[in-house]
Each structure stands twice: as structure tokens, then as C-alpha cells.
Tab-separated table of C-alpha atoms in Angstrom:
chain	number	residue	atom	x	y	z
A	21	MET	CA	-0.092	-0.095	-0.126
A	22	ILE	CA	1.256	3.496	-0.773
A	23	SER	CA	1.760	5.835	2.051
A	24	ILE	CA	-0.177	9.060	2.512
A	25	GLN	CA	3.127	10.964	2.371
A	26	ASP	CA	4.289	9.393	-0.762
A	27	LYS	CA	1.016	10.275	-2.395
A	28	MET	CA	1.125	13.910	-1.267
A	29	LEU	CA	4.593	14.317	-2.368
A	30	VAL	CA	3.976	12.679	-5.884
A	31	ALA	CA	1.005	14.820	-6.416
A	32	GLU	CA	2.757	18.167	-5.473
A	33	ASN	CA	5.480	17.176	-8.162
A	34	CYS	CA	3.005	15.770	-10.931
A	35	LYS	CA	2.329	18.025	-13.875
A	36	GLU	CA	-0.729	15.943	-14.584
A	37	TYR	CA	-2.217	16.197	-11.319
A	38	LYS	CA	-5.888	17.464	-11.273
A	39	SER	CA	-8.015	17.595	-8.298
A	40	LYS	CA	-11.278	15.679	-8.205
A	41	ASN	CA	-12.557	18.816	-6.288
A	42	TYR	CA	-11.915	21.248	-9.144
A	43	ILE	CA	-14.520	24.151	-9.251
A	44	VAL	CA	-14.933	26.632	-12.146
A	45	GLY	CA	-11.138	27.053	-12.672
A	46	LEU	CA	-10.281	27.151	-9.090
A	47	GLN	CA	-8.807	24.241	-7.293
A	48	ALA	CA	-10.540	23.732	-3.616
A	49	SER	CA	-7.846	24.958	-1.247
A	50	TYR	CA	-9.259	22.965	1.796
A	51	VAL	CA	-8.206	19.596	0.159
A	52	SER	CA	-4.442	18.780	0.240
A	53	ASN	CA	-2.890	17.534	-3.073
A	54	SER	CA	-2.548	13.964	-3.116
A	55	CYS	CA	-2.907	11.446	-5.657
A	56	SER	CA	-6.088	10.284	-3.677
A	57	ASN	CA	-7.716	13.517	-4.592
A	58	CYS	CA	-6.814	13.216	-8.463
A	59	VAL	CA	-8.778	12.274	-11.155
A	60	ASN	CA	-6.379	10.332	-12.601
A	61	PHE	CA	-5.698	8.089	-9.667
A	62	ILE	CA	-8.236	5.039	-10.026
A	63	ASN	CA	-8.069	1.918	-7.831
A	64	GLU	CA	-5.014	3.039	-6.069
A	65	GLN	CA	-3.126	3.278	-9.449
A	66	CYS	CA	-2.182	6.283	-11.644
A	67	SER	CA	-4.005	5.864	-14.933
A	68	LYS	CA	-1.374	8.227	-16.666
A	69	LYS	CA	1.277	5.599	-15.262
A	70	LEU	CA	3.265	8.543	-13.690
A	71	PHE	CA	3.485	7.538	-9.892
A	72	ASP	CA	6.239	5.172	-10.194
A	73	GLU	CA	8.337	7.478	-12.152
A	74	ILE	CA	7.918	10.459	-10.131
A	75	ASP	CA	8.089	8.344	-6.912
A	76	GLY	CA	11.442	6.981	-8.295
A	77	ILE	CA	12.767	10.521	-8.892
A	78	LEU	CA	11.860	11.895	-5.584
A	79	ASN	CA	13.552	8.942	-3.731
A	80	MET	CA	16.546	9.590	-5.936
A	81	ASN	CA	17.053	12.952	-4.170
């Protein structure tokens, strides 16, 4: 299982992140950026296949 911290770090560094709570061009600020809140994160997996790539880059630093 992917940790909450990993999901938050990846979401903060993902160019394809788009909040499920996106409202009229403004992202709802009360929800933190996390893969769990992204429209592309389905069944605990990134449909764009970016999670592993971004997570790998973050873990190298």
C-alpha cells in the first residue's frame, strides 16, 4: 500500500495532477494535493502511469 506522504509528495510534483474537487477553474484549497484526490488516480493506481516514475525521481534526491 502506498503511504499518504508518498501520495502527497508525488501529487505536489506531478504535472498531470488535477483535483477531483476542481471548481470553475479554481482548485479547492481545503483539500490537500494527494494522488487520492486526483482524477487520474483510480483503484489505487495512476491511470497516466506517472506515480512510479515521479516516486522514483523523488527517492533519488
